Each structure stands twice: as structure tokens, then as C-alpha cells.
mmCIF file of N, CA and C and ligand atoms in Angstrom:
data_model
loop_
_atom_site.group_PDB
_atom_site.id
_atom_site.type_symbol
_atom_site.label_atom_id
_atom_site.label_comp_id
_atom_site.label_asym_id
_atom_site.label_seq_id
_atom_site.Cartn_x
_atom_site.Cartn_y
_atom_site.Cartn_z
ATOM 1 N N MET A 1 75.659 112.839 101.847
ATOM 2 C CA MET A 1 75.289 111.485 101.165
ATOM 3 C C MET A 1 75.497 110.463 102.094
ATOM 4 N N ASN A 2 74.584 109.427 102.097
ATOM 5 C CA ASN A 2 74.832 108.072 102.935
ATOM 6 C C ASN A 2 75.200 107.161 102.191
ATOM 7 N N GLY A 3 75.906 106.226 102.759
ATOM 8 C CA GLY A 3 76.632 105.315 102.355
ATOM 9 C C GLY A 3 76.174 103.830 102.968
ATOM 10 N N ARG A 4 76.933 102.828 102.573
ATOM 11 C CA ARG A 4 76.598 101.574 103.138
ATOM 12 C C ARG A 4 76.552 101.254 104.606
ATOM 13 N N LEU A 5 77.569 101.901 105.108
ATOM 14 C CA LEU A 5 77.630 102.078 106.649
ATOM 15 C C LEU A 5 77.342 103.112 107.146
ATOM 16 N N VAL A 6 76.296 103.116 108.261
ATOM 17 C CA VAL A 6 75.731 104.081 109.028
ATOM 18 C C VAL A 6 76.264 104.288 110.511
ATOM 19 N N ARG A 7 76.909 105.259 110.830
ATOM 20 C CA ARG A 7 77.594 105.303 112.111
ATOM 21 C C ARG A 7 76.635 105.359 113.190
ATOM 22 N N ALA A 8 76.579 104.323 114.216
ATOM 23 C CA ALA A 8 75.845 104.525 115.377
ATOM 24 C C ALA A 8 75.900 105.416 116.345
ATOM 25 N N VAL A 9 77.365 106.058 116.292
ATOM 26 C CA VAL A 9 77.443 107.320 117.116
ATOM 27 C C VAL A 9 78.556 108.089 116.257
ATOM 28 N N VAL A 10 78.141 109.306 116.127
ATOM 29 C CA VAL A 10 78.974 110.195 115.511
ATOM 30 C C VAL A 10 80.136 110.623 116.375
ATOM 31 N N PRO A 11 81.310 110.865 116.151
ATOM 32 C CA PRO A 11 82.282 111.062 117.180
ATOM 33 C C PRO A 11 82.114 112.743 117.366
ATOM 34 N N ASP A 12 82.589 113.146 118.634
ATOM 35 C CA ASP A 12 82.464 114.615 118.875
ATOM 36 C C ASP A 12 83.424 115.365 118.222
ATOM 37 N N ALA A 13 84.660 114.825 117.857
ATOM 38 C CA ALA A 13 85.613 115.382 117.485
ATOM 39 C C ALA A 13 85.300 116.095 115.984
ATOM 40 N N PRO A 14 85.904 116.890 115.580
ATOM 41 C CA PRO A 14 85.680 117.700 114.193
ATOM 42 C C PRO A 14 86.197 116.463 113.149
ATOM 43 N N PRO A 15 85.438 116.398 112.025
ATOM 44 C CA PRO A 15 85.825 115.541 110.862
ATOM 45 C C PRO A 15 87.079 115.697 110.286
ATOM 46 N N LEU A 16 87.584 114.923 109.662
ATOM 47 C CA LEU A 16 88.684 115.019 108.839
ATOM 48 C C LEU A 16 88.237 115.103 107.290
ATOM 49 N N ARG A 17 88.790 115.699 106.684
ATOM 50 C CA ARG A 17 88.462 115.859 105.093
ATOM 51 C C ARG A 17 89.325 115.072 104.437
ATOM 52 N N ILE A 18 88.841 114.128 103.548
ATOM 53 C CA ILE A 18 89.528 113.313 102.610
ATOM 54 C C ILE A 18 88.844 113.297 101.147
ATOM 55 N N ARG A 19 89.436 112.851 100.231
ATOM 56 C CA ARG A 19 88.871 112.629 98.957
ATOM 57 C C ARG A 19 88.814 111.412 98.398
ATOM 58 N N VAL A 20 87.609 111.121 97.811
ATOM 59 C CA VAL A 20 87.274 109.778 97.277
ATOM 60 C C VAL A 20 87.015 110.047 95.906
ATOM 61 N N ASP A 21 87.944 109.644 95.066
ATOM 62 C CA ASP A 21 87.800 109.968 93.527
ATOM 63 C C ASP A 21 87.477 111.337 93.186
ATOM 64 N N GLY A 22 88.172 112.158 93.946
ATOM 65 C CA GLY A 22 88.152 113.770 93.649
ATOM 66 C C GLY A 22 87.069 114.437 94.529
ATOM 67 N N VAL A 23 86.151 113.527 95.145
ATOM 68 C CA VAL A 23 84.831 113.972 95.888
ATOM 69 C C VAL A 23 85.179 114.229 97.398
ATOM 70 N N GLU A 24 85.052 115.182 97.789
ATOM 71 C CA GLU A 24 85.469 115.643 99.076
ATOM 72 C C GLU A 24 84.230 114.756 100.107
ATOM 73 N N VAL A 25 84.721 114.011 101.222
ATOM 74 C CA VAL A 25 84.012 113.431 102.141
ATOM 75 C C VAL A 25 84.539 113.559 103.581
ATOM 76 N N SER A 26 83.650 113.457 104.617
ATOM 77 C CA SER A 26 83.975 113.424 106.016
ATOM 78 C C SER A 26 84.369 112.017 106.613
ATOM 79 N N ALA A 27 85.257 112.143 107.327
ATOM 80 C CA ALA A 27 85.874 110.848 107.999
ATOM 81 C C ALA A 27 86.215 111.224 109.367
ATOM 82 N N TYR A 28 86.641 110.308 110.451
ATOM 83 C CA TYR A 28 86.865 110.699 111.756
ATOM 84 C C TYR A 28 88.197 110.023 111.893
ATOM 85 N N SER A 29 89.010 110.822 113.082
ATOM 86 C CA SER A 29 90.384 110.398 113.450
ATOM 87 C C SER A 29 90.014 108.860 113.740
ATOM 88 N N GLY A 30 90.804 107.907 113.199
ATOM 89 C CA GLY A 30 90.623 106.361 113.680
ATOM 90 C C GLY A 30 89.981 105.520 112.840
ATOM 91 N N ASP A 31 89.228 106.426 112.029
ATOM 92 C CA ASP A 31 88.608 105.472 110.794
ATOM 93 C C ASP A 31 89.484 104.620 109.879
ATOM 94 N N SER A 32 89.052 103.495 109.512
ATOM 95 C CA SER A 32 89.890 102.860 108.252
ATOM 96 C C SER A 32 89.627 103.633 107.172
ATOM 97 N N LEU A 33 90.328 103.509 106.222
ATOM 98 C CA LEU A 33 89.670 104.022 104.869
ATOM 99 C C LEU A 33 88.337 103.322 104.262
ATOM 100 N N LEU A 34 88.308 102.017 104.476
ATOM 101 C CA LEU A 34 87.151 101.196 104.393
ATOM 102 C C LEU A 34 85.894 101.859 105.085
ATOM 103 N N VAL A 35 85.939 102.188 106.235
ATOM 104 C CA VAL A 35 84.896 102.764 106.923
ATOM 105 C C VAL A 35 84.624 104.169 106.371
ATOM 106 N N ALA A 36 85.559 105.000 106.171
ATOM 107 C CA ALA A 36 85.463 106.259 105.516
ATOM 108 C C ALA A 36 84.594 106.295 104.199
ATOM 109 N N VAL A 37 85.215 105.469 103.451
ATOM 110 C CA VAL A 37 84.589 105.302 101.965
ATOM 111 C C VAL A 37 83.079 104.755 101.948
ATOM 112 N N LEU A 38 83.100 103.644 102.829
ATOM 113 C CA LEU A 38 81.667 103.108 102.892
ATOM 114 C C LEU A 38 80.664 104.033 103.718
ATOM 115 N N ALA A 39 81.208 104.784 104.565
ATOM 116 C CA ALA A 39 80.245 105.844 105.303
ATOM 117 C C ALA A 39 79.812 106.687 103.981
ATOM 118 N N ALA A 40 80.470 106.935 103.367
ATOM 119 C CA ALA A 40 79.994 108.245 102.242
ATOM 120 C C ALA A 40 79.231 107.442 100.855
ATOM 121 N N GLN A 41 79.735 106.185 100.576
ATOM 122 C CA GLN A 41 79.110 105.704 99.335
ATOM 123 C C GLN A 41 78.922 104.120 99.640
ATOM 124 N N HIS A 42 78.216 103.425 98.664
ATOM 125 C CA HIS A 42 77.669 102.067 98.648
ATOM 126 C C HIS A 42 78.891 101.032 98.441
ATOM 127 N N VAL A 43 79.856 101.550 97.441
ATOM 128 C CA VAL A 43 80.894 100.638 97.165
ATOM 129 C C VAL A 43 82.118 101.064 97.440
ATOM 130 N N LEU A 44 83.011 100.225 97.662
ATOM 131 C CA LEU A 44 84.547 100.787 97.495
ATOM 132 C C LEU A 44 85.155 100.830 96.182
ATOM 133 N N ARG A 45 84.914 99.875 95.372
ATOM 134 C CA ARG A 45 85.656 99.788 94.244
ATOM 135 C C ARG A 45 85.059 98.855 93.277
ATOM 136 N N ARG A 46 85.531 98.725 92.148
ATOM 137 C CA ARG A 46 85.343 97.526 91.016
ATOM 138 C C ARG A 46 86.243 96.636 90.847
ATOM 139 N N HIS A 47 86.257 95.179 91.019
ATOM 140 C CA HIS A 47 86.792 94.309 90.733
ATOM 141 C C HIS A 47 87.855 94.355 89.732
ATOM 142 N N GLU A 48 89.120 93.883 89.872
ATOM 143 C CA GLU A 48 90.081 94.171 88.720
ATOM 144 C C GLU A 48 89.783 93.226 87.575
ATOM 145 N N ILE A 49 89.217 92.117 87.836
ATOM 146 C CA ILE A 49 88.915 90.983 86.785
ATOM 147 C C ILE A 49 87.621 91.010 86.223
ATOM 148 N N SER A 50 86.719 90.790 87.467
ATOM 149 C CA SER A 50 85.112 90.698 86.900
ATOM 150 C C SER A 50 84.533 91.804 86.705
ATOM 151 N N SER A 51 84.860 92.809 87.099
ATOM 152 C CA SER A 51 84.234 94.308 87.045
ATOM 153 C C SER A 51 82.996 94.236 88.016
ATOM 154 N N GLU A 52 83.012 93.174 89.123
ATOM 155 C CA GLU A 52 81.895 93.462 90.205
ATOM 156 C C GLU A 52 82.081 94.538 91.044
ATOM 157 N N MET A 53 81.389 95.004 91.483
ATOM 158 C CA MET A 53 81.319 96.193 92.646
ATOM 159 C C MET A 53 81.853 95.372 93.997
ATOM 160 N N ARG A 54 82.797 95.987 94.653
ATOM 161 C CA ARG A 54 83.234 95.299 95.904
ATOM 162 C C ARG A 54 83.035 96.465 96.946
ATOM 163 N N ALA A 55 82.615 95.731 98.276
ATOM 164 C CA ALA A 55 82.743 96.612 99.402
ATOM 165 C C ALA A 55 83.433 96.028 100.475
ATOM 166 N N GLY A 56 84.826 95.260 100.262
ATOM 167 C CA GLY A 56 85.470 94.677 101.113
ATOM 168 C C GLY A 56 84.641 93.317 101.615
ATOM 169 N N PHE A 57 85.373 92.483 102.321
ATOM 170 C CA PHE A 57 84.656 91.299 103.092
ATOM 171 C C PHE A 57 84.964 90.975 104.099
ATOM 172 N N CYS A 58 86.397 90.754 104.556
ATOM 173 C CA CYS A 58 86.348 90.461 105.958
ATOM 174 C C CYS A 58 86.638 91.674 106.814
ATOM 175 N N LEU A 59 86.979 92.585 106.375
ATOM 176 C CA LEU A 59 87.339 93.811 107.266
ATOM 177 C C LEU A 59 88.168 93.907 108.146
ATOM 178 N N MET A 60 89.209 92.963 108.042
ATOM 179 C CA MET A 60 90.395 92.845 109.085
ATOM 180 C C MET A 60 91.688 92.358 108.356
ATOM 181 N N GLY A 61 91.999 92.626 107.102
ATOM 182 C CA GLY A 61 93.106 92.593 106.492
ATOM 183 C C GLY A 61 93.502 91.115 106.027
ATOM 184 N N ALA A 62 92.318 90.095 105.834
ATOM 185 C CA ALA A 62 92.814 88.880 105.317
ATOM 186 C C ALA A 62 92.302 88.480 104.080
ATOM 187 N N CYS A 63 91.521 88.975 103.415
ATOM 188 C CA CYS A 63 90.730 88.357 102.388
ATOM 189 C C CYS A 63 91.558 89.253 101.064
ATOM 190 N N GLN A 64 91.952 90.473 101.179
ATOM 191 C CA GLN A 64 92.628 91.130 100.109
ATOM 192 C C GLN A 64 91.522 91.742 99.214
ATOM 193 N N ASP A 65 90.330 91.847 99.549
ATOM 194 C CA ASP A 65 89.378 92.309 98.653
ATOM 195 C C ASP A 65 89.110 93.964 98.745
ATOM 196 N N CYS A 66 90.217 94.635 99.456
ATOM 197 C CA CYS A 66 89.739 96.137 99.627
ATOM 198 C C CYS A 66 91.052 96.874 99.016
ATOM 199 N N TRP A 67 91.734 96.210 98.334
ATOM 200 C CA TRP A 67 92.766 97.221 97.731
ATOM 201 C C TRP A 67 92.410 98.502 96.935
ATOM 202 N N VAL A 68 92.813 99.703 97.323
ATOM 203 C CA VAL A 68 92.655 100.930 96.334
ATOM 204 C C VAL A 68 93.883 101.570 96.228
ATOM 205 N N TRP A 69 94.031 102.651 95.876
ATOM 206 C CA TRP A 69 95.135 103.436 95.738
ATOM 207 C C TRP A 69 95.068 104.478 96.471
ATOM 208 N N LEU A 70 96.091 105.383 96.489
ATOM 209 C CA LEU A 70 96.161 106.856 97.027
ATOM 210 C C LEU A 70 96.636 107.619 95.946
ATOM 211 N N ALA A 71 96.313 108.718 95.831
ATOM 212 C CA ALA A 71 96.736 109.563 94.351
ATOM 213 C C ALA A 71 98.135 109.744 94.260
ATOM 214 N N ASP A 72 98.982 109.160 95.203
ATOM 215 C CA ASP A 72 100.432 109.269 94.916
ATOM 216 C C ASP A 72 100.607 108.034 94.049
ATOM 217 N N GLY A 73 99.826 107.074 94.090
ATOM 218 C CA GLY A 73 100.190 105.736 93.208
ATOM 219 C C GLY A 73 100.271 104.693 94.389
ATOM 220 N N GLN A 74 100.369 104.972 95.498
ATOM 221 C CA GLN A 74 100.679 103.790 96.601
ATOM 222 C C GLN A 74 99.318 103.037 96.798
ATOM 223 N N ARG A 75 99.437 101.566 96.730
ATOM 224 C CA ARG A 75 98.391 100.792 96.633
ATOM 225 C C ARG A 75 98.269 100.218 98.264
ATOM 226 N N VAL A 76 97.056 100.372 98.712
ATOM 227 C CA VAL A 76 96.735 100.251 100.208
ATOM 228 C C VAL A 76 95.536 99.418 100.361
ATOM 229 N N ARG A 77 95.536 98.495 101.602
ATOM 230 C CA ARG A 77 94.466 97.689 101.892
ATOM 231 C C ARG A 77 93.413 98.738 102.867
ATOM 232 N N ALA A 78 92.248 99.016 102.261
ATOM 233 C CA ALA A 78 91.356 100.188 102.690
ATOM 234 C C ALA A 78 91.099 99.619 104.277
ATOM 235 N N CYS A 79 90.898 98.442 104.517
ATOM 236 C CA CYS A 79 90.410 97.964 106.014
ATOM 237 C C CYS A 79 91.509 98.086 107.023
ATOM 238 N N THR A 80 92.905 98.142 106.544
ATOM 239 C CA THR A 80 94.029 98.305 107.523
ATOM 240 C C THR A 80 94.663 99.679 107.433
ATOM 241 N N THR A 81 94.213 100.549 106.606
ATOM 242 C CA THR A 81 94.762 101.736 106.436
ATOM 243 C C THR A 81 93.806 103.005 107.252
ATOM 244 N N ILE A 82 94.639 103.755 108.077
ATOM 245 C CA ILE A 82 93.964 104.561 108.701
ATOM 246 C C ILE A 82 93.813 105.882 108.083
ATOM 247 N N VAL A 83 92.680 106.733 108.032
ATOM 248 C CA VAL A 83 92.760 107.762 107.305
ATOM 249 C C VAL A 83 93.539 109.180 108.035
ATOM 250 N N ALA A 84 93.910 109.949 107.079
ATOM 251 C CA ALA A 84 94.583 111.148 107.692
ATOM 252 C C ALA A 84 94.131 112.327 106.740
ATOM 253 N N GLU A 85 93.859 113.333 107.454
ATOM 254 C CA GLU A 85 93.541 114.646 106.591
ATOM 255 C C GLU A 85 94.357 114.899 105.268
ATOM 256 N N GLY A 86 93.486 115.034 104.547
ATOM 257 C CA GLY A 86 94.046 115.466 103.083
ATOM 258 C C GLY A 86 94.251 114.275 102.084
ATOM 259 N N MET A 87 93.941 112.915 102.857
ATOM 260 C CA MET A 87 94.211 111.674 101.946
ATOM 261 C C MET A 87 93.219 111.817 100.616
ATOM 262 N N HIS A 88 93.771 111.290 99.542
ATOM 263 C CA HIS A 88 92.978 111.357 98.328
ATOM 264 C C HIS A 88 92.993 109.789 97.783
ATOM 265 N N VAL A 89 91.934 109.162 98.112
ATOM 266 C CA VAL A 89 91.854 107.711 97.632
ATOM 267 C C VAL A 89 91.047 107.616 96.228
ATOM 268 N N VAL A 90 91.835 106.812 95.603
ATOM 269 C CA VAL A 90 91.245 106.485 94.081
ATOM 270 C C VAL A 90 90.855 105.214 93.916
ATOM 271 N N THR A 91 89.696 104.876 93.854
ATOM 272 C CA THR A 91 89.168 103.527 93.740
ATOM 273 C C THR A 91 89.219 102.751 92.628
ATOM 274 N N ALA A 92 89.380 103.463 91.288
ATOM 275 C CA ALA A 92 89.224 102.808 89.987
ATOM 276 C C ALA A 92 90.782 102.690 89.461
ATOM 277 N N GLY A 93 91.852 102.712 90.173
ATOM 278 C CA GLY A 93 92.967 102.216 89.610
ATOM 279 C C GLY A 93 93.494 103.073 89.146
ATOM 280 N N VAL A 94 95.016 103.030 89.055
ATOM 281 C CA VAL A 94 95.985 103.975 88.390
ATOM 282 C C VAL A 94 96.427 103.416 87.099
ATOM 283 N N PRO A 95 96.930 104.645 86.337
ATOM 284 C CA PRO A 95 97.238 104.202 84.945
ATOM 285 C C PRO A 95 98.466 103.046 85.015
ATOM 286 N N GLY A 96 98.316 101.977 84.205
ATOM 287 C CA GLY A 96 99.357 100.964 84.121
ATOM 288 C C GLY A 96 99.043 99.725 84.807
ATOM 289 N N PHE A 97 97.939 99.831 85.985
ATOM 290 C CA PHE A 97 97.413 98.942 86.506
ATOM 291 C C PHE A 97 96.320 98.051 85.783
ATOM 292 N N PRO A 98 96.278 96.685 85.834
ATOM 293 C CA PRO A 98 95.353 96.040 84.892
ATOM 294 C C PRO A 98 93.960 96.319 85.209
ATOM 295 N N GLN A 99 93.293 96.742 84.217
ATOM 296 C CA GLN A 99 91.637 97.173 84.293
ATOM 297 C C GLN A 99 91.084 96.282 83.365
ATOM 298 N N THR A 100 89.807 96.241 83.681
ATOM 299 C CA THR A 100 88.896 95.239 82.862
ATOM 300 C C THR A 100 88.231 96.193 81.911
HETATM 301 S S1 FES B 201 88.287 93.557 103.699
HETATM 302 FE FE1 FES B 201 89.473 91.805 103.441
HETATM 303 S S2 FES B 201 91.550 92.446 103.410
HETATM 304 FE FE2 FES B 201 90.527 94.390 103.596
#
């Protein structure tokens, strides 16, 4: 599947396997969650208030536009969180978090 971001150079290293909303996608060591998700799909998440689709904005930890969850309920900023083998990213929020 092609995403919003296209890798100019694909690393020689074997890919890591992560899941995004239950779907397995490839990532590479050193990728941020934001890069890994946007290399696989066109949007990162839906905004909590307006329901707009979001893909991050600043990409450097300043704007707070890229908060997602891990399957264990931890909330993380996708642009400043480095992927790890087996991570499961949840983009739609977890039970109890405000949804529109
Ligand atoms: S994209 Fe701005 S804080 Fe992550």
C-alpha cells in the first residue's frame, strides 16, 4: 500500500513489522511513528474535535497535531516516537477518550 510519504531511499536493513489499527505495515529502524504510518497510508488520525483527517503538521514535536495511542493505552506523539518491532498504533483513540 502506498501512503502520503514516499521513501526516496529504502533502507537495506530488514523492515520492522508494526500494526496500525490492526493492519500490519512495514517500518524501518529509526523511523518515527509518523513516518511509518504515513508511508503506509494517507492520514494519521481523525481530529478529536472537528473530525478532520490529520497527518501531523510540524513533524518536530511542537504543534501537538500527531497524538496517537499505542494498544496498551499509552498516548504518544507520533513525530517524536521511534518505532519498535511489534508496536501496535491505534489512531482512532481508546475507550474513555473524547471522540466526536
Ligand atoms: S506533527 Fe507537530 S507535534 Fe507531531
